Tab-separated table of C-alpha atoms and ligand atoms in Angstrom:
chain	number	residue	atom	x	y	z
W	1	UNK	CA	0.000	0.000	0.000
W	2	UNK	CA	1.633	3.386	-0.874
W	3	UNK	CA	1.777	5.793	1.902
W	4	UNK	CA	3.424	8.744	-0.353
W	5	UNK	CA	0.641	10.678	-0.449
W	6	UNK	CA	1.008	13.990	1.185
W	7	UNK	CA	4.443	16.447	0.734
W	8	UNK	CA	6.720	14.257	-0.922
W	9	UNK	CA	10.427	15.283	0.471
W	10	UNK	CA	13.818	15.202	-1.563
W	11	UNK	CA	16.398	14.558	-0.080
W	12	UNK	CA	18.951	13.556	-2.565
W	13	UNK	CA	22.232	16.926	-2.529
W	14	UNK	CA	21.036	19.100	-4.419
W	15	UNK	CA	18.591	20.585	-5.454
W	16	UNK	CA	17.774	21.039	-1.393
W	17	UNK	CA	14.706	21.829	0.268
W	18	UNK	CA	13.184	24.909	-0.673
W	19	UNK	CA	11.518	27.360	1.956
W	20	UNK	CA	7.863	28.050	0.781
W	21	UNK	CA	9.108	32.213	1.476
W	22	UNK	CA	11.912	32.139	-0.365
W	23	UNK	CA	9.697	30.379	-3.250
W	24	UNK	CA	6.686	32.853	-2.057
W	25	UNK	CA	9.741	36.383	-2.251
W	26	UNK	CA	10.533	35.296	-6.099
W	27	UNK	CA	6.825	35.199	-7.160
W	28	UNK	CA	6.829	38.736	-8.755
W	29	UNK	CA	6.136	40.949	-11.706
W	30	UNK	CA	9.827	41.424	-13.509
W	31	UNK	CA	11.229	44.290	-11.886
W	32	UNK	CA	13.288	47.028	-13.266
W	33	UNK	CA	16.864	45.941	-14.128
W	34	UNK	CA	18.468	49.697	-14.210
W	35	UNK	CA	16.935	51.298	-10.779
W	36	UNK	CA	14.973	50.797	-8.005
W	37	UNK	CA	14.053	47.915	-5.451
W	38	UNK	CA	16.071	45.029	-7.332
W	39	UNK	CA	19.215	47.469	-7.048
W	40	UNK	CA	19.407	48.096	-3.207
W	41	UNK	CA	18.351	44.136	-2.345
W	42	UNK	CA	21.145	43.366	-4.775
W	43	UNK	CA	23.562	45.271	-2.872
W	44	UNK	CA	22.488	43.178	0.242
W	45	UNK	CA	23.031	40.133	-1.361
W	46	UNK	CA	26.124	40.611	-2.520
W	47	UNK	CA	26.782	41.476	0.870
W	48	UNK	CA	25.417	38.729	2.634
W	49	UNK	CA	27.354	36.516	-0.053
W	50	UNK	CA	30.551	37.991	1.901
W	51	UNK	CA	28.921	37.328	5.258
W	52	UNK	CA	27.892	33.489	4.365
W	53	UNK	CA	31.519	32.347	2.940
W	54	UNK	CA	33.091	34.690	6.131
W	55	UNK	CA	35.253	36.881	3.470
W	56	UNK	CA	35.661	40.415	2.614
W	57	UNK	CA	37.142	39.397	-0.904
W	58	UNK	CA	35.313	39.366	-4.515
W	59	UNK	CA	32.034	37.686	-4.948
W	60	UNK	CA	31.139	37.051	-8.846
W	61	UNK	CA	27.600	36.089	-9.326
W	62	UNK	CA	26.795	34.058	-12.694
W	63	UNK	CA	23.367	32.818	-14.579
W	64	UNK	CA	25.360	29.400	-14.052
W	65	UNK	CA	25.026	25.917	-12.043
W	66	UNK	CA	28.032	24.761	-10.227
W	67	UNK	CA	29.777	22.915	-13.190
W	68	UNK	CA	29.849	26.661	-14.470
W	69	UNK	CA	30.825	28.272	-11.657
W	70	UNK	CA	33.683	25.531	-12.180
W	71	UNK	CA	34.691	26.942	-15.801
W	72	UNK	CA	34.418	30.449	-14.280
W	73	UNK	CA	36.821	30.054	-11.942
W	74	UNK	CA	38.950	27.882	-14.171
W	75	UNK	CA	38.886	30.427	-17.095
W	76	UNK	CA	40.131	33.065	-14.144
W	77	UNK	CA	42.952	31.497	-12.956
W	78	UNK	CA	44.375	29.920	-15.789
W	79	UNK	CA	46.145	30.533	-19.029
W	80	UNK	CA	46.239	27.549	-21.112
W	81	UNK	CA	49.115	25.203	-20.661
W	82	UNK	CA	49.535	26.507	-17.179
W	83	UNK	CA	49.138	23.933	-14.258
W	84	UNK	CA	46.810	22.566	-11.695
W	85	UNK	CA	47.239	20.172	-8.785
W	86	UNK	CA	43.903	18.895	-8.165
W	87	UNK	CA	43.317	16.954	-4.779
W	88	UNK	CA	40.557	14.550	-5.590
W	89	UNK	CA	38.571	13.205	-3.081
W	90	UNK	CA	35.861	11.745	-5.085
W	91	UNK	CA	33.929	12.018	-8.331
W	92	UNK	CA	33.003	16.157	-8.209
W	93	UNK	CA	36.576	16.783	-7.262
W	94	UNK	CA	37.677	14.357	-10.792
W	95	UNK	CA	35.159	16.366	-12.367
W	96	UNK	CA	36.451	19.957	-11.921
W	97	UNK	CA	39.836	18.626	-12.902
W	98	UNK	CA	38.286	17.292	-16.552
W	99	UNK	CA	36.723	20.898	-16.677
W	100	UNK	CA	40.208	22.132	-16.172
W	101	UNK	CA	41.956	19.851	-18.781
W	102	UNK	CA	38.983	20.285	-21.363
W	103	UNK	CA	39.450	24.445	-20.730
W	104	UNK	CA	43.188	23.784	-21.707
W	105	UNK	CA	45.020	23.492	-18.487
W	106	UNK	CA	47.744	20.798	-17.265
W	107	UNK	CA	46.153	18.983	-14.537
W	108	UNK	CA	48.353	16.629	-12.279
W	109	UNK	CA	45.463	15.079	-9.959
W	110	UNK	CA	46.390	13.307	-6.418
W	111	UNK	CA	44.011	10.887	-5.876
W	112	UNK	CA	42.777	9.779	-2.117
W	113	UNK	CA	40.151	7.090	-3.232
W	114	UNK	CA	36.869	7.215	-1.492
W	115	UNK	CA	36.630	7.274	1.490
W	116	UNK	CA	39.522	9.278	3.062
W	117	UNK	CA	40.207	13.053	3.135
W	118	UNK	CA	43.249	14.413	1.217
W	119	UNK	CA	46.368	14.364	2.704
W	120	UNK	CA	48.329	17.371	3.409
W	121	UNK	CA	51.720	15.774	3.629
W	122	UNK	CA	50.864	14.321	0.146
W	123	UNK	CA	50.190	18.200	-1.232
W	124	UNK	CA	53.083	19.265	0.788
W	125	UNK	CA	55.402	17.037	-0.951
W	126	UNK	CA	54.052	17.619	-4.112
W	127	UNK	CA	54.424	20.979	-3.934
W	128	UNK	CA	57.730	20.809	-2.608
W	129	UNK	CA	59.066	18.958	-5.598
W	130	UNK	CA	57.623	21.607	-8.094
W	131	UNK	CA	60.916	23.433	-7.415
W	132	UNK	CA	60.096	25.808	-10.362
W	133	UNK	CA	56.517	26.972	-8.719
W	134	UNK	CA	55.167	25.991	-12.225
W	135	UNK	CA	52.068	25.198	-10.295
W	136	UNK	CA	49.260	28.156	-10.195
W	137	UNK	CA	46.704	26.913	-8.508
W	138	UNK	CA	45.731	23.739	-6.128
W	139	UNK	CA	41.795	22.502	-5.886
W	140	UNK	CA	40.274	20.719	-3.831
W	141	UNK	CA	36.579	20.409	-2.767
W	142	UNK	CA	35.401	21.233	0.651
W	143	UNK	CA	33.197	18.382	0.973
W	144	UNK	CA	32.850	16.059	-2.315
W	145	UNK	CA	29.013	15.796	-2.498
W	146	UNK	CA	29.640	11.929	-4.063
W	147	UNK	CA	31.644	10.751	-1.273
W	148	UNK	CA	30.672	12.722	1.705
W	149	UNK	CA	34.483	13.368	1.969
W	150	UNK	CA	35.125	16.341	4.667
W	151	UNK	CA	38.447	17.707	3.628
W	152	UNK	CA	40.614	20.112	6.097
W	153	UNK	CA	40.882	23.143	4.054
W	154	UNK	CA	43.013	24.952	6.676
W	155	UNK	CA	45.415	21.631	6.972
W	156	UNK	CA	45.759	22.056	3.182
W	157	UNK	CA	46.685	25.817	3.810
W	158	UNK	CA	48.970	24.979	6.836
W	159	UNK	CA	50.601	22.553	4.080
W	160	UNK	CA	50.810	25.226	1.214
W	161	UNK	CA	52.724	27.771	3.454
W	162	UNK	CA	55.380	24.833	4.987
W	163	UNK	CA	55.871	24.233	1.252
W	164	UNK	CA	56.599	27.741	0.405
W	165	UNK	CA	54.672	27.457	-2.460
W	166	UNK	CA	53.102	30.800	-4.243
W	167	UNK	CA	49.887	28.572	-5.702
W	168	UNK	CA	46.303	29.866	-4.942
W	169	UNK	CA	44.280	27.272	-2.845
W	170	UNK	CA	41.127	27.234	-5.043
W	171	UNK	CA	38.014	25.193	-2.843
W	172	UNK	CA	34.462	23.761	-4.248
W	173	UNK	CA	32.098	24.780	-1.533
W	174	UNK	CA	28.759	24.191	-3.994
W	175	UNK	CA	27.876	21.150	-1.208
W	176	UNK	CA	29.102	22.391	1.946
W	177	UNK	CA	28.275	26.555	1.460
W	178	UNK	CA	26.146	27.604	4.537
W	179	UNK	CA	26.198	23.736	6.376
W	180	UNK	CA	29.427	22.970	6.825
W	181	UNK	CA	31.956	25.105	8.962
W	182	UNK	CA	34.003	27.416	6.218
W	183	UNK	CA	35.907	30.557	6.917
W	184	UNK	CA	37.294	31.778	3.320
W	185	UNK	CA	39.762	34.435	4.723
W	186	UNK	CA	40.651	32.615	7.682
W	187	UNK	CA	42.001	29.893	5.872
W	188	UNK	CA	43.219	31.457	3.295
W	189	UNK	CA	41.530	30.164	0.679
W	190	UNK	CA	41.841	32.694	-2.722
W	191	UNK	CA	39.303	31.144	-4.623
W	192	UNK	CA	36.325	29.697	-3.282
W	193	UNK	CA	33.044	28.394	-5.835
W	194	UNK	CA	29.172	27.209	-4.974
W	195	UNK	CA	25.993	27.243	-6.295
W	196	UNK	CA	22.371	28.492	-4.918
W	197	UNK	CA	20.477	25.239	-4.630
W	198	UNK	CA	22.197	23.384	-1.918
W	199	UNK	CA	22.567	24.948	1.472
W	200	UNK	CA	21.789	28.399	0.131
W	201	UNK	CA	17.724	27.022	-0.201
W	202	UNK	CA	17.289	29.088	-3.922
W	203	UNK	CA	16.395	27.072	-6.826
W	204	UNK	CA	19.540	26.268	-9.139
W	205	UNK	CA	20.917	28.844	-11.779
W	206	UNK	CA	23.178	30.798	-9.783
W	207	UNK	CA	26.962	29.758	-9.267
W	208	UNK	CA	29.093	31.967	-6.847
W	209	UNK	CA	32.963	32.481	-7.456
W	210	UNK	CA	34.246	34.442	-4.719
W	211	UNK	CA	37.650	35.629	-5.034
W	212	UNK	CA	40.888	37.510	-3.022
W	213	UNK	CA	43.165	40.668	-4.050
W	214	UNK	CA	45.593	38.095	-4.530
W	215	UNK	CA	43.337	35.592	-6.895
W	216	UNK	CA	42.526	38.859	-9.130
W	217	UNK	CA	46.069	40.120	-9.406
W	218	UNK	CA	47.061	36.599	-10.266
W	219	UNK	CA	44.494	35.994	-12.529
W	220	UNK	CA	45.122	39.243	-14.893
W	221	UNK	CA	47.552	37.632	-17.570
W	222	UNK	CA	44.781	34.713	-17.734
W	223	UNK	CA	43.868	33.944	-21.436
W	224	UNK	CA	41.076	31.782	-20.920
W	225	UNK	CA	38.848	34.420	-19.687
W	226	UNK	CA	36.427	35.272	-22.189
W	227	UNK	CA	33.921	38.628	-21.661
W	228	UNK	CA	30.662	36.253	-19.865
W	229	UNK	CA	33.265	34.426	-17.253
W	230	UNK	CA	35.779	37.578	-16.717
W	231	UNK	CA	35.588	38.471	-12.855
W	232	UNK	CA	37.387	41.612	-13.044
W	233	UNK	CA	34.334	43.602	-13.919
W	234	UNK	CA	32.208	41.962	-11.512
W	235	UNK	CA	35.133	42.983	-8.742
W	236	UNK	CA	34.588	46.654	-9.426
W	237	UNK	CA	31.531	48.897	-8.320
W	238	UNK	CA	29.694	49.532	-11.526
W	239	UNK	CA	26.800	49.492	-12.950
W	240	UNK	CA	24.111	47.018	-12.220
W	241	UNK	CA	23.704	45.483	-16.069
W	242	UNK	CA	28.017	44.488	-15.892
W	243	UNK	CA	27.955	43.529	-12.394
W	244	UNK	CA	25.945	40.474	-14.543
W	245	UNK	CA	27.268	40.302	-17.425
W	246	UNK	CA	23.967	41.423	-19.192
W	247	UNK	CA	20.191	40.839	-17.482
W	248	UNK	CA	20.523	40.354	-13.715
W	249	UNK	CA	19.160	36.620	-12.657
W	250	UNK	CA	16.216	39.150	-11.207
W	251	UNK	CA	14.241	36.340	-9.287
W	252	UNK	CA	16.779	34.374	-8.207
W	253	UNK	CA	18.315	37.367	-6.870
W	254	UNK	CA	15.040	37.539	-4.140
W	255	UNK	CA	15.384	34.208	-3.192
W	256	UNK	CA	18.711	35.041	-2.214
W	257	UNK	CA	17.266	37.849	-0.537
W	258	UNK	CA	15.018	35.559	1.484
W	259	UNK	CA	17.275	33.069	2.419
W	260	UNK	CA	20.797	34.805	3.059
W	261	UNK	CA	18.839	36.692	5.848
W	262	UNK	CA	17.407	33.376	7.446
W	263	UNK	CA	20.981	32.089	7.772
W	264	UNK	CA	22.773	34.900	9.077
W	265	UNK	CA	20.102	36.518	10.440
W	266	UNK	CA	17.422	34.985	12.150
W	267	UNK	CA	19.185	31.122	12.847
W	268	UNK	CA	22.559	32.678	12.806
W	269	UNK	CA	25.672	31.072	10.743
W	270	UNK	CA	27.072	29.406	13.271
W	271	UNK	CA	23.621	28.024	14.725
W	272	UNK	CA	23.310	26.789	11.160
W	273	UNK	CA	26.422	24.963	11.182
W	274	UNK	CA	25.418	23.476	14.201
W	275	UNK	CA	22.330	22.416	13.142
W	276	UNK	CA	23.485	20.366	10.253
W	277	UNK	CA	26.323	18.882	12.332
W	278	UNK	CA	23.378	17.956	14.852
W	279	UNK	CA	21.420	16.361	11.845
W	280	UNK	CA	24.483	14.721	10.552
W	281	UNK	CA	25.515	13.370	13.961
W	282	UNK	CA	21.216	11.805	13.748
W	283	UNK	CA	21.556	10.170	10.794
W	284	UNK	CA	25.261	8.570	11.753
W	285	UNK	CA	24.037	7.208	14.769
W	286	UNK	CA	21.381	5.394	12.872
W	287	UNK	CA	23.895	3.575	10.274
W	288	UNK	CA	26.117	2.846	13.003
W	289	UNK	CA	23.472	0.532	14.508
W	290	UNK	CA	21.916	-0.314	11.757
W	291	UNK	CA	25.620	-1.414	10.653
W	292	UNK	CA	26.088	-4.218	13.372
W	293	UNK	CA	24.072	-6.590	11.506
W	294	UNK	CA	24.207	-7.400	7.996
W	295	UNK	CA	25.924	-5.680	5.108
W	296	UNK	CA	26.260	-1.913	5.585
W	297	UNK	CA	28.782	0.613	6.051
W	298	UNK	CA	29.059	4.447	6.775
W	299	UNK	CA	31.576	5.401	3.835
W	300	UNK	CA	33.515	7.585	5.749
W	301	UNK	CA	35.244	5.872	8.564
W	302	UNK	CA	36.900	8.920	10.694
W	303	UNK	CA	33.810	11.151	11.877
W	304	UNK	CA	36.072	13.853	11.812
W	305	UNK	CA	36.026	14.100	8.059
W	306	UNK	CA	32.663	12.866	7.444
W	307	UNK	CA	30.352	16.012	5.782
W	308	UNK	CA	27.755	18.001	8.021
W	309	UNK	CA	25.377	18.314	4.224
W	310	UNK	CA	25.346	14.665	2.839
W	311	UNK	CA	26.015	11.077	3.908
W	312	UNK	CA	27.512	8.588	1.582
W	313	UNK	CA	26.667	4.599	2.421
W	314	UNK	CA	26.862	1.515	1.198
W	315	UNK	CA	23.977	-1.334	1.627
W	316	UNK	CA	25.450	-4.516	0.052
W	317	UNK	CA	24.099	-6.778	-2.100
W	318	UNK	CA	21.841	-3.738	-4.017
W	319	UNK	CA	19.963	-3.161	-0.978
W	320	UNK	CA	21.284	0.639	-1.432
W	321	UNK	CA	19.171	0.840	-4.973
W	322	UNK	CA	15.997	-1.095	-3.340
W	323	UNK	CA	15.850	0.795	-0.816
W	324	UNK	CA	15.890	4.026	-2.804
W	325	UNK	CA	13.365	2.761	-4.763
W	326	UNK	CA	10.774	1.509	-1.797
W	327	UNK	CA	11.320	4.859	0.374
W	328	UNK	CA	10.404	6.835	-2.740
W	329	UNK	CA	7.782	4.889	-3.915
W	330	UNK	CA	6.067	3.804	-0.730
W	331	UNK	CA	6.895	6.522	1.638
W	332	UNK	CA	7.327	9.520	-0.600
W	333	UNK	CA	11.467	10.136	0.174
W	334	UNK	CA	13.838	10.474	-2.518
W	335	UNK	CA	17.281	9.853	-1.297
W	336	UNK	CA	20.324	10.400	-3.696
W	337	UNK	CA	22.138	7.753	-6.151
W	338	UNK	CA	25.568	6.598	-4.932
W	339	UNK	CA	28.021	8.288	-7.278
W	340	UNK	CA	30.983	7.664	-8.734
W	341	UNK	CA	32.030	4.874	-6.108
W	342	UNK	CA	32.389	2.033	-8.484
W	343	UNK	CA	32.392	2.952	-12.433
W	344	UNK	CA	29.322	3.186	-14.499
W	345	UNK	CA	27.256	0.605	-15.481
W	346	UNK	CA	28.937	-1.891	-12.902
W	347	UNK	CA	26.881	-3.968	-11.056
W	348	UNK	CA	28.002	-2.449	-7.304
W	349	UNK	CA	26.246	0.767	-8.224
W	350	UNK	CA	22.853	-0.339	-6.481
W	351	UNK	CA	24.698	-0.983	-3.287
W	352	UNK	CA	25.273	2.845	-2.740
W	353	UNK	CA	23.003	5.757	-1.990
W	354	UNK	CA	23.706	9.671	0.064
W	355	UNK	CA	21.126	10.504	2.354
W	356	UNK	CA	20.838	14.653	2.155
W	357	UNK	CA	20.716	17.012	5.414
W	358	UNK	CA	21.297	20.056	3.623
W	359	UNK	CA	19.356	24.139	4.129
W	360	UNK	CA	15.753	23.912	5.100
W	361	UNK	CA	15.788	20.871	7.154
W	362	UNK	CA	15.208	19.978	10.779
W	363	UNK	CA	15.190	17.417	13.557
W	364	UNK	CA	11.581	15.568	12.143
W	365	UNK	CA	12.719	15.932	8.421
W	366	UNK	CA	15.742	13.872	9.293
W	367	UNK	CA	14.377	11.531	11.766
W	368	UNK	CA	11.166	10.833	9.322
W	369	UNK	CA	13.879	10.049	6.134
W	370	UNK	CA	15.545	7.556	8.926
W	371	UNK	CA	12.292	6.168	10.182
W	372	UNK	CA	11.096	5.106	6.541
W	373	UNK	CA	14.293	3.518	5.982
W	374	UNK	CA	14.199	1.552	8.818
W	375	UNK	CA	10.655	0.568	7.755
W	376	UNK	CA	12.095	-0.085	4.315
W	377	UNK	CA	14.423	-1.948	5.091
W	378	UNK	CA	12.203	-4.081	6.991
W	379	UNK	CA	9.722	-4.647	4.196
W	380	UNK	CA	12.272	-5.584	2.064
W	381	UNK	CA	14.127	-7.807	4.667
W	382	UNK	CA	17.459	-6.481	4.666
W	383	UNK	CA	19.392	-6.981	7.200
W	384	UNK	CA	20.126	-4.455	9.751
W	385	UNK	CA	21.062	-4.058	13.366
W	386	UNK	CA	17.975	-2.972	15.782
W	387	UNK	CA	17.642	0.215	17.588
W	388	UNK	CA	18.833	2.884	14.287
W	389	UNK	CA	16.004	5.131	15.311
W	390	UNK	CA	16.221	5.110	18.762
W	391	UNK	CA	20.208	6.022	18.212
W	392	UNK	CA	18.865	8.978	16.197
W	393	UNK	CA	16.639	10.171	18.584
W	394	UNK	CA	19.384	9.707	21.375
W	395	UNK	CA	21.688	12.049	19.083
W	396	UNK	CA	18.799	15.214	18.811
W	397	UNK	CA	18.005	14.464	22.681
W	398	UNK	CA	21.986	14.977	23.635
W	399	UNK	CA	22.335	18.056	20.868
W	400	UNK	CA	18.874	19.822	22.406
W	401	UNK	CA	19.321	19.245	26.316
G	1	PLP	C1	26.436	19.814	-6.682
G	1	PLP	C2	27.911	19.983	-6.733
G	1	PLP	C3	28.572	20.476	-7.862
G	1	PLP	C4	27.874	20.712	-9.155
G	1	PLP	O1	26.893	21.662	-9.048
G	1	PLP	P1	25.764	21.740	-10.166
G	1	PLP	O2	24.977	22.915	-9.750
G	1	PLP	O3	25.033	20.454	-10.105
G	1	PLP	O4	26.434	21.933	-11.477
G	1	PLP	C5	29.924	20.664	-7.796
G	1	PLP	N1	30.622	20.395	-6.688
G	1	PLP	C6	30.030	19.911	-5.590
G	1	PLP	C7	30.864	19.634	-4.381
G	1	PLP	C8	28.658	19.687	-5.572
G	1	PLP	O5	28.069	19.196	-4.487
């Protein structure tokens, strides 16, 4: 018997949950593009964009998903021929790297397989034998949305500086931008990229590049900038139409509006970090007791570099795709495809699947996606360990008391 009927949830990484407000603060005539409202709540934006990534740097706003923020930033940095050290940590990290080779740069990736964060004695090294500093810039994600992968961005700074090395540090927040802890200038990142529809609650279409004094300078003899992706104009106070690079993304702009304010300002950034590490901490204590019976794993070992946005497991024997399958079927819950932890097409791929705690969710969001697994898993008989929801619960009650 389906029970799906009523709000069906998503919670697969992206696109997140979507405050009916924010949805409710873009329902409008088009406004003017040249003066008026749209200008001053751009302003704030743009502002809050600053607050959110905790920088005072550069923040470029394109009509873009993430893969474009990607080329922007690429096409910024870069001239072709020049080189990247990519740090990949699973398939989105692997991914900006192909942008970056298909956009004409030399990529040399380090690769940390699946399940463990990168290593900054690895970059260290790495960068230490690059005697000739032919290396511009080095990328890395933040938290790679297929693996769940926290890396330690200021580690991979610490490691930078013992190398001596003049590259920028260039980081892929589009999963972990306004859940997981990030403080651009404090760990000196130069370049940092993301994208409206995870924990920023808009719809997708925007990508953010936010950039440093240093990332500009750098990036002035870049030839892969063409007139769209260029970030020098967007750096500079101008006028409105540049600041875009044509027509302003007007509605998408009062989303933002809406939901840049509910993070910083009402809930507070830091309460909102806490909040998904809260959630996150939930839905780990469920797989870890669920995980004492049967065939199923957390993918990342070491809490300390697990993500506070997504969760990446593995049910064996395809229980991962089943399971998908009955919770959105049955109950209404769509949780994410594994990703890129086995190649395509082979047959492993239905034992993986992300659970999503990114933006608008709370304590009976995550506990009612961990509930109708648990009752999914039981209709389908795979085996578990007892007491996953309980765990959960035990998690909240600790976190709220
Ligand atoms: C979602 C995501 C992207 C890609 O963003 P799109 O908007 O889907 O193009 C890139 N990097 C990470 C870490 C992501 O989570």
């Amino acid at each position: 018997m389906p029970l799906s009927h009523g709000r069906p949830y998503l919670a697969i990484p992206g696109p997140s949950v979507m405050p009916d407000r924010v949805l409710r603060a873009m329902h409008r005539a088009s406004p003017n593009i040249y003066a008026g409202e749209l200008v001053e709540v751009t302003a704030r934006v743009v502002a809050d964009l600053r607050r959110v990534a905790c920088t005072t740097g550069h923040v470029a706003i394109y009509m873009a998903n993430g893969h474009g923020a990607w080329e922007a930033s690429i096409a910024n940095m870069f001239s072709r021929g020049d080189k990247a050290l990519v740090l990949v940590t699973g398939r989105f990290g692997a991914q900006w790297s192909l942008h970056a080779r298909a956009m004409g740069v030399e990529t040399q990736e380090i690769d940390f397989g699946t399940a463990s964060p990168a290593d900054p004695a690895r970059l260290e090294a790495a960068l230490r034998a690059d005697t000739r500093h032919e290396i511009r810039a080095v990328l890395v994600s933040h938290v790679d949305t297929a693996t769940s992968v926290c890396n330690d961005i200021a580690a991979i700074r610490a490691a930078m500086d013992a190398a001596g090395h003049p590259a920028l540090l260039a980081v892929d927040g589009v999963a972990s931008l306004g859940c997981d802890p990030f403080h651009m200038d404090d760990w000196g990142v130069d370049v940092f990229v993301s994208a409206s529809q995870k924990g920023l609650m808009v719809p997708p279409g925007l990508g953010f590049v936010w950039f440093s004094d240093k990332a500009l300078e750098a990036g002035r003899k870049s030839d892969l900038r063409t007139p769209y992706w260029d970030w020098t104009a967007r750096a500079l106070p101008q006028m409105f139409y540049q600041h875009f690079g044509g027509t302003a993304p007007t509605h998408h702009l009062y989303g933002l509006s809406e939901s840049l304010p509910m993070i910083l300002d009402e809930e507070g950034l830091s309460a909102t970090w806490d909040r998904h590490a809260t959630l996150a901490r939930a839905v780990w204590a469920a797989f870890d007791a669920w995980s004492q019976e049967g065939d199923i794993a957390l993918n990342v070992p070491d809490p300390a570099y697990r993500a506070h946005c997504v969760t990446a497991v593995r049910i064996g024997d395809g229980g991962a795709g089943r399971l998908r399958q009955w919770c959105e079927e049955v109950a209404g819950v769509t949780l994410g495809i594994g990703l890129g932890m086995v190649p395509f097409g082979d047959p492993r791929e239905g034992d993986f699947l992300r659970v999503a705690h990114m933006g608008h969710v709370n304590a009976h969001m995550t506990l009612g996606v961990l509930g109708v697994m648990e009752a999914g898993m039981q209709a389908l008989r795979i085996p578990h360990g007892r007491g996953g929801i309980a765990a959960a619960a035990g998690a909240l009650a600790v976190s709220a008391s």
